[in-house]
């Protein structure tokens, strides 16, 4: 069973304050547990709380932290938590980091450039953890064996073998996000999968490449930043800004036959009531749908609760933290 927990669900910039207490104000970060493996999707400010949790686990178990971090792209809202990710300052932590290059920079160059003086006192290479960087693109597949290190394979040039107990992460690039696109990940483990598709804008008729990539997945996490009215407003339309509406997300979910849909990357201008209103409208069109909030925990497939805090997509909502 894949276990998914949302630590940051906001796009663009953090939004603390009383109007966002229920949904949460941290930027993008999703934790995925596949058996012993800790996968982290994006490192927005949500990763700070996740880091504290991992440090608590490390103290309780005595086991050094090993995490695989997958960056969709290197915009601020997907990287800005990493300089405050406590496990990265611990010398016995291992971070396998995957993500795209951009502007002739590899992943390490792009992440390093966000941590240079005078904007931050500690440089990336000065963080004590062992950081193993992999610049990846959609020609590659990452395979994580049960008791081994992740291996990056070429999806086209080698037969990519992965057993049911290997975590397999497939990669798709969306071009519908300024200015250099973003990566979309499909995580598969023991016959179940989820697709993380944030910072992408819908196409007329649906993004056929994404529909194929997400086909049959159990859980789709999809960008749903704007209302249709905002997207196509006569003045200051959000068209072309690289984000989707809930209707676009639902279009992909239906066409790809996914089990459950999570609306993600909420607009910083949307308060709790606005996000809930968008969620209700979306559920009227696609009942198996929920708006992500901080603390939301899902299991894939939906099954017996692995822990009291967990819930299913259709289950009762517990209140998120602020
Ligand atoms: Zn974003
Ligand atoms: Zn972005």
Short mmCIF file of N, CA and C in Angstrom, two decimals, residues 156-273:
data_model
loop_
_atom_site.label_atom_id
_atom_site.label_comp_id
_atom_site.label_asym_id
_atom_site.label_seq_id
_atom_site.Cartn_x
_atom_site.Cartn_y
_atom_site.Cartn_z
N UNK A 156 14.31 4.02 -23.20
CA UNK A 156 14.21 3.55 -24.58
C UNK A 156 15.34 2.63 -24.99
N UNK A 157 16.49 2.80 -24.35
CA UNK A 157 17.66 2.08 -24.84
C UNK A 157 17.94 0.80 -24.07
N UNK A 158 17.31 0.63 -22.93
CA UNK A 158 17.54 -0.59 -22.16
C UNK A 158 16.19 -1.18 -21.80
N UNK A 159 16.14 -2.46 -21.69
CA UNK A 159 14.92 -3.06 -21.16
C UNK A 159 14.88 -2.72 -19.67
N UNK A 160 13.85 -1.97 -19.27
CA UNK A 160 13.79 -1.57 -17.87
C UNK A 160 13.01 -2.63 -17.11
N UNK A 161 13.75 -3.40 -16.37
CA UNK A 161 13.11 -4.44 -15.57
C UNK A 161 12.84 -3.91 -14.19
N UNK A 162 11.63 -4.13 -13.71
CA UNK A 162 11.36 -3.77 -12.32
C UNK A 162 10.38 -4.79 -11.77
N UNK A 163 10.72 -5.34 -10.65
CA UNK A 163 9.85 -6.32 -9.99
C UNK A 163 8.78 -5.61 -9.19
N UNK A 164 7.78 -6.34 -8.70
CA UNK A 164 6.68 -5.70 -7.97
C UNK A 164 7.13 -5.02 -6.69
N UNK A 165 8.24 -5.48 -6.12
CA UNK A 165 8.69 -4.85 -4.87
C UNK A 165 9.66 -3.70 -5.11
N UNK A 166 10.03 -3.48 -6.38
CA UNK A 166 10.81 -2.28 -6.70
C UNK A 166 9.84 -1.11 -6.79
N UNK A 167 10.30 0.06 -6.34
CA UNK A 167 9.55 1.28 -6.65
C UNK A 167 10.02 1.73 -8.03
N UNK A 168 9.07 2.00 -8.91
CA UNK A 168 9.41 2.46 -10.24
C UNK A 168 8.84 3.86 -10.43
N UNK A 169 9.67 4.77 -10.89
CA UNK A 169 9.20 6.15 -11.11
C UNK A 169 9.43 6.50 -12.57
N UNK A 170 8.34 6.65 -13.30
CA UNK A 170 8.40 7.07 -14.70
C UNK A 170 8.26 8.59 -14.78
N UNK A 171 8.80 9.15 -15.85
CA UNK A 171 8.90 10.60 -15.98
C UNK A 171 8.27 11.07 -17.29
N UNK A 172 7.48 12.12 -17.21
CA UNK A 172 6.94 12.77 -18.41
C UNK A 172 7.21 14.25 -18.27
N UNK A 173 7.56 14.91 -19.36
CA UNK A 173 7.74 16.36 -19.28
C UNK A 173 6.50 17.05 -19.84
N UNK A 174 5.96 17.99 -19.08
CA UNK A 174 4.90 18.84 -19.63
C UNK A 174 5.56 20.10 -20.16
N UNK A 175 5.11 20.53 -21.31
CA UNK A 175 5.65 21.76 -21.90
C UNK A 175 4.74 22.94 -21.58
N UNK A 176 3.64 22.66 -20.90
CA UNK A 176 2.63 23.69 -20.66
C UNK A 176 2.85 24.40 -19.33
N UNK A 177 4.11 24.85 -19.13
CA UNK A 177 4.41 25.62 -17.91
C UNK A 177 5.60 26.52 -18.22
N UNK A 178 5.43 27.83 -18.03
CA UNK A 178 6.53 28.75 -18.39
C UNK A 178 7.75 28.53 -17.50
N UNK A 179 8.97 28.66 -18.03
CA UNK A 179 9.22 28.82 -19.45
C UNK A 179 9.82 27.54 -20.02
N UNK A 180 10.15 26.61 -19.12
CA UNK A 180 10.83 25.40 -19.61
C UNK A 180 10.12 24.12 -19.23
N UNK A 181 8.84 24.23 -18.88
CA UNK A 181 8.08 23.03 -18.57
C UNK A 181 8.34 22.53 -17.17
N UNK A 182 7.80 21.37 -16.89
CA UNK A 182 7.97 20.73 -15.57
C UNK A 182 7.89 19.23 -15.80
N UNK A 183 8.39 18.47 -14.83
CA UNK A 183 8.31 17.02 -14.94
C UNK A 183 7.07 16.52 -14.19
N UNK A 184 6.50 15.48 -14.73
CA UNK A 184 5.37 14.78 -14.11
C UNK A 184 5.88 13.38 -13.77
N UNK A 185 5.54 12.90 -12.58
CA UNK A 185 6.06 11.60 -12.14
C UNK A 185 4.92 10.60 -11.95
N UNK A 186 5.22 9.36 -12.30
CA UNK A 186 4.30 8.26 -11.99
C UNK A 186 5.04 7.27 -11.10
N UNK A 187 4.54 7.09 -9.89
CA UNK A 187 5.18 6.21 -8.91
C UNK A 187 4.38 4.90 -8.87
N UNK A 188 5.06 3.78 -9.10
CA UNK A 188 4.39 2.48 -9.09
C UNK A 188 5.08 1.57 -8.09
N UNK A 189 4.29 0.89 -7.31
CA UNK A 189 4.84 -0.05 -6.32
C UNK A 189 3.79 -1.11 -6.03
N UNK A 190 4.20 -2.35 -6.09
CA UNK A 190 3.33 -3.49 -5.80
C UNK A 190 1.98 -3.40 -6.54
N UNK A 191 2.06 -3.01 -7.80
CA UNK A 191 0.87 -3.02 -8.66
C UNK A 191 -0.03 -1.81 -8.52
N UNK A 192 0.37 -0.85 -7.69
CA UNK A 192 -0.45 0.35 -7.54
C UNK A 192 0.37 1.58 -7.89
N UNK A 193 -0.34 2.64 -8.27
CA UNK A 193 0.41 3.80 -8.75
C UNK A 193 -0.30 5.09 -8.44
N UNK A 194 0.49 6.15 -8.47
CA UNK A 194 -0.05 7.50 -8.42
C UNK A 194 0.71 8.35 -9.43
N UNK A 195 0.04 9.38 -9.90
CA UNK A 195 0.67 10.32 -10.83
C UNK A 195 0.61 11.72 -10.22
N UNK A 196 1.76 12.38 -10.23
CA UNK A 196 1.89 13.72 -9.66
C UNK A 196 2.08 14.70 -10.82
N UNK A 197 1.02 15.43 -11.13
CA UNK A 197 1.03 16.32 -12.31
C UNK A 197 0.66 17.73 -11.86
N UNK A 198 1.65 18.46 -11.39
CA UNK A 198 1.39 19.83 -10.97
C UNK A 198 2.10 20.78 -11.93
N UNK A 199 1.70 22.04 -11.87
CA UNK A 199 2.30 23.06 -12.72
C UNK A 199 2.23 22.66 -14.19
N UNK A 200 1.00 22.37 -14.60
CA UNK A 200 0.74 22.09 -16.00
C UNK A 200 -0.63 22.66 -16.35
N UNK A 201 -0.75 23.10 -17.59
CA UNK A 201 -1.99 23.74 -18.06
C UNK A 201 -2.67 22.81 -19.05
N UNK A 202 -3.99 22.79 -19.00
CA UNK A 202 -4.73 21.90 -19.90
C UNK A 202 -4.66 22.36 -21.34
N UNK A 203 -4.80 21.40 -22.23
CA UNK A 203 -4.90 21.70 -23.66
C UNK A 203 -6.35 21.49 -24.09
N UNK A 204 -6.71 22.10 -25.20
CA UNK A 204 -8.02 21.83 -25.79
C UNK A 204 -8.12 20.34 -26.09
N UNK A 205 -9.15 19.70 -25.60
CA UNK A 205 -9.30 18.26 -25.83
C UNK A 205 -8.50 17.41 -24.84
N UNK A 206 -7.74 18.06 -23.96
CA UNK A 206 -6.97 17.31 -22.96
C UNK A 206 -5.55 17.02 -23.44
N UNK A 207 -4.62 16.97 -22.54
CA UNK A 207 -3.22 16.69 -22.84
C UNK A 207 -3.10 15.18 -23.10
N UNK A 208 -3.03 14.83 -24.37
CA UNK A 208 -3.07 13.41 -24.73
C UNK A 208 -1.87 12.63 -24.17
N UNK A 209 -0.72 13.29 -24.10
CA UNK A 209 0.46 12.59 -23.56
C UNK A 209 0.25 12.29 -22.08
N UNK A 210 -0.33 13.26 -21.37
CA UNK A 210 -0.58 13.03 -19.94
C UNK A 210 -1.66 11.97 -19.74
N UNK A 211 -2.69 12.01 -20.59
CA UNK A 211 -3.76 11.00 -20.48
C UNK A 211 -3.17 9.60 -20.63
N UNK A 212 -2.30 9.43 -21.61
CA UNK A 212 -1.66 8.12 -21.80
C UNK A 212 -0.79 7.74 -20.61
N UNK A 213 -0.05 8.71 -20.12
CA UNK A 213 0.89 8.47 -19.01
C UNK A 213 0.14 8.09 -17.73
N UNK A 214 -1.03 8.73 -17.51
CA UNK A 214 -1.78 8.51 -16.27
C UNK A 214 -2.80 7.39 -16.39
N UNK A 215 -2.88 6.75 -17.56
CA UNK A 215 -3.96 5.80 -17.78
C UNK A 215 -4.00 4.71 -16.70
N UNK A 216 -5.19 4.58 -16.09
CA UNK A 216 -5.42 3.51 -15.14
C UNK A 216 -4.79 3.71 -13.77
N UNK A 217 -4.22 4.88 -13.53
CA UNK A 217 -3.56 5.05 -12.22
C UNK A 217 -4.61 5.12 -11.11
N UNK A 218 -4.21 4.73 -9.92
CA UNK A 218 -5.14 4.74 -8.78
C UNK A 218 -5.43 6.17 -8.33
N UNK A 219 -4.41 7.01 -8.35
CA UNK A 219 -4.54 8.34 -7.74
C UNK A 219 -3.84 9.36 -8.63
N UNK A 220 -4.56 10.40 -8.99
CA UNK A 220 -3.97 11.48 -9.78
C UNK A 220 -3.97 12.76 -8.96
N UNK A 221 -2.78 13.30 -8.74
CA UNK A 221 -2.64 14.61 -8.09
C UNK A 221 -2.45 15.60 -9.22
N UNK A 222 -3.37 16.53 -9.38
CA UNK A 222 -3.33 17.41 -10.55
C UNK A 222 -3.49 18.86 -10.15
N UNK A 223 -2.74 19.70 -10.81
CA UNK A 223 -2.88 21.16 -10.68
C UNK A 223 -4.33 21.56 -10.92
N UNK A 224 -4.84 22.45 -10.05
CA UNK A 224 -6.21 22.96 -10.22
C UNK A 224 -6.26 24.37 -9.63
N UNK A 225 -5.34 25.20 -10.08
CA UNK A 225 -5.13 26.49 -9.41
C UNK A 225 -6.26 27.49 -9.64
N UNK A 226 -6.78 27.52 -10.85
CA UNK A 226 -7.69 28.62 -11.19
C UNK A 226 -9.13 28.14 -11.39
N UNK A 227 -10.06 29.03 -11.09
CA UNK A 227 -11.44 28.78 -11.51
C UNK A 227 -11.52 29.03 -13.02
N UNK A 228 -12.57 28.53 -13.63
CA UNK A 228 -12.75 28.79 -15.07
C UNK A 228 -12.89 30.28 -15.33
N UNK A 229 -13.56 30.98 -14.40
CA UNK A 229 -13.75 32.43 -14.58
C UNK A 229 -12.41 33.16 -14.56
N UNK A 230 -11.52 32.74 -13.66
CA UNK A 230 -10.20 33.38 -13.61
C UNK A 230 -9.39 33.03 -14.85
N UNK A 231 -9.53 31.79 -15.29
CA UNK A 231 -8.73 31.32 -16.42
C UNK A 231 -9.05 32.10 -17.69
N UNK A 232 -10.35 32.36 -17.87
CA UNK A 232 -10.74 33.00 -19.13
C UNK A 232 -11.38 34.38 -18.91
N UNK A 233 -10.93 35.08 -17.86
CA UNK A 233 -11.46 36.42 -17.60
C UNK A 233 -11.13 37.35 -18.77
N UNK A 234 -12.05 38.24 -19.12
CA UNK A 234 -11.76 39.16 -20.22
C UNK A 234 -10.58 40.09 -19.91
N UNK A 235 -10.45 40.43 -18.61
CA UNK A 235 -9.29 41.23 -18.21
C UNK A 235 -8.37 40.36 -17.35
N UNK A 236 -7.11 40.42 -17.59
CA UNK A 236 -6.09 39.66 -16.84
C UNK A 236 -6.41 38.16 -16.77
N UNK A 237 -6.66 37.54 -17.91
CA UNK A 237 -6.90 36.09 -17.89
C UNK A 237 -5.65 35.35 -17.44
N UNK A 238 -5.84 34.21 -16.79
CA UNK A 238 -4.71 33.39 -16.33
C UNK A 238 -4.30 32.35 -17.38
N UNK A 239 -4.94 32.44 -18.54
CA UNK A 239 -4.57 31.54 -19.64
C UNK A 239 -3.09 31.74 -19.99
N UNK A 240 -2.38 30.64 -20.14
CA UNK A 240 -0.97 30.73 -20.51
C UNK A 240 -0.03 30.84 -19.31
N UNK A 241 -0.57 30.86 -18.12
CA UNK A 241 0.27 30.98 -16.92
C UNK A 241 0.79 29.61 -16.46
N UNK A 242 0.36 28.55 -17.14
CA UNK A 242 0.93 27.24 -16.83
C UNK A 242 0.23 26.47 -15.74
N UNK A 243 -1.03 26.83 -15.47
CA UNK A 243 -1.80 26.10 -14.46
C UNK A 243 -3.18 25.74 -15.01
N UNK A 244 -3.85 24.84 -14.29
CA UNK A 244 -5.11 24.27 -14.78
C UNK A 244 -6.28 24.72 -13.93
N UNK A 245 -7.46 24.39 -14.40
CA UNK A 245 -8.70 24.53 -13.63
C UNK A 245 -9.10 23.14 -13.14
N UNK A 246 -9.99 23.04 -12.14
CA UNK A 246 -10.49 21.72 -11.74
C UNK A 246 -11.12 20.97 -12.91
N UNK A 247 -11.78 21.70 -13.80
CA UNK A 247 -12.41 21.03 -14.96
C UNK A 247 -11.35 20.37 -15.85
N UNK A 248 -10.22 21.04 -16.02
CA UNK A 248 -9.14 20.43 -16.82
C UNK A 248 -8.62 19.17 -16.12
N UNK A 249 -8.46 19.25 -14.80
CA UNK A 249 -7.98 18.09 -14.04
C UNK A 249 -8.97 16.92 -14.17
N UNK A 250 -10.25 17.24 -14.09
CA UNK A 250 -11.30 16.21 -14.20
C UNK A 250 -11.27 15.60 -15.60
N UNK A 251 -11.05 16.44 -16.60
CA UNK A 251 -10.96 15.92 -17.98
C UNK A 251 -9.87 14.86 -18.11
N UNK A 252 -8.72 15.13 -17.51
CA UNK A 252 -7.62 14.14 -17.55
C UNK A 252 -8.02 12.89 -16.76
N UNK A 253 -8.60 13.10 -15.57
CA UNK A 253 -8.96 11.96 -14.71
C UNK A 253 -9.96 11.04 -15.43
N UNK A 254 -10.95 11.65 -16.07
CA UNK A 254 -11.95 10.83 -16.79
C UNK A 254 -11.33 10.11 -17.97
N UNK A 255 -10.60 10.85 -18.79
CA UNK A 255 -10.05 10.26 -20.02
C UNK A 255 -9.05 9.16 -19.70
N UNK A 256 -8.32 9.32 -18.59
CA UNK A 256 -7.30 8.33 -18.24
C UNK A 256 -7.87 7.21 -17.36
N UNK A 257 -9.13 7.33 -16.95
CA UNK A 257 -9.74 6.30 -16.13
C UNK A 257 -9.07 6.14 -14.77
N UNK A 258 -8.74 7.26 -14.13
CA UNK A 258 -8.06 7.16 -12.83
C UNK A 258 -9.09 6.91 -11.73
N UNK A 259 -8.62 6.35 -10.63
CA UNK A 259 -9.53 6.02 -9.54
C UNK A 259 -9.98 7.25 -8.75
N UNK A 260 -9.00 8.01 -8.30
CA UNK A 260 -9.29 9.17 -7.46
C UNK A 260 -8.48 10.37 -7.94
N UNK A 261 -9.04 11.52 -7.71
CA UNK A 261 -8.39 12.76 -8.14
C UNK A 261 -8.19 13.67 -6.94
N UNK A 262 -7.01 14.26 -6.84
CA UNK A 262 -6.73 15.26 -5.81
C UNK A 262 -6.42 16.58 -6.49
N UNK A 263 -7.18 17.61 -6.13
CA UNK A 263 -6.93 18.95 -6.68
C UNK A 263 -5.79 19.58 -5.88
N UNK A 264 -4.80 20.11 -6.57
CA UNK A 264 -3.53 20.49 -5.92
C UNK A 264 -3.06 21.84 -6.45
N UNK A 265 -2.08 22.44 -5.73
CA UNK A 265 -1.46 23.71 -6.14
C UNK A 265 -2.50 24.83 -6.13
N UNK A 266 -3.08 25.04 -4.94
CA UNK A 266 -4.14 26.04 -4.81
C UNK A 266 -3.57 27.45 -4.97
N UNK A 267 -4.40 28.31 -5.53
CA UNK A 267 -3.98 29.69 -5.75
C UNK A 267 -3.80 30.41 -4.41
N UNK A 268 -2.74 31.20 -4.25
CA UNK A 268 -2.55 31.90 -2.97
C UNK A 268 -3.66 32.90 -2.66
N UNK A 269 -4.39 33.33 -3.68
CA UNK A 269 -5.49 34.28 -3.44
C UNK A 269 -6.76 33.58 -2.97
N UNK A 270 -6.78 32.25 -3.01
CA UNK A 270 -7.99 31.52 -2.64
C UNK A 270 -7.96 31.15 -1.16
N UNK A 271 -8.95 31.61 -0.41
CA UNK A 271 -9.03 31.26 1.00
C UNK A 271 -9.72 29.89 1.15
N UNK A 272 -9.89 29.46 2.40
CA UNK A 272 -10.47 28.13 2.64
C UNK A 272 -11.83 27.98 1.97
N UNK A 273 -12.67 29.01 2.09
CA UNK A 273 -14.02 28.92 1.53
C UNK A 273 -13.98 28.77 0.01
#
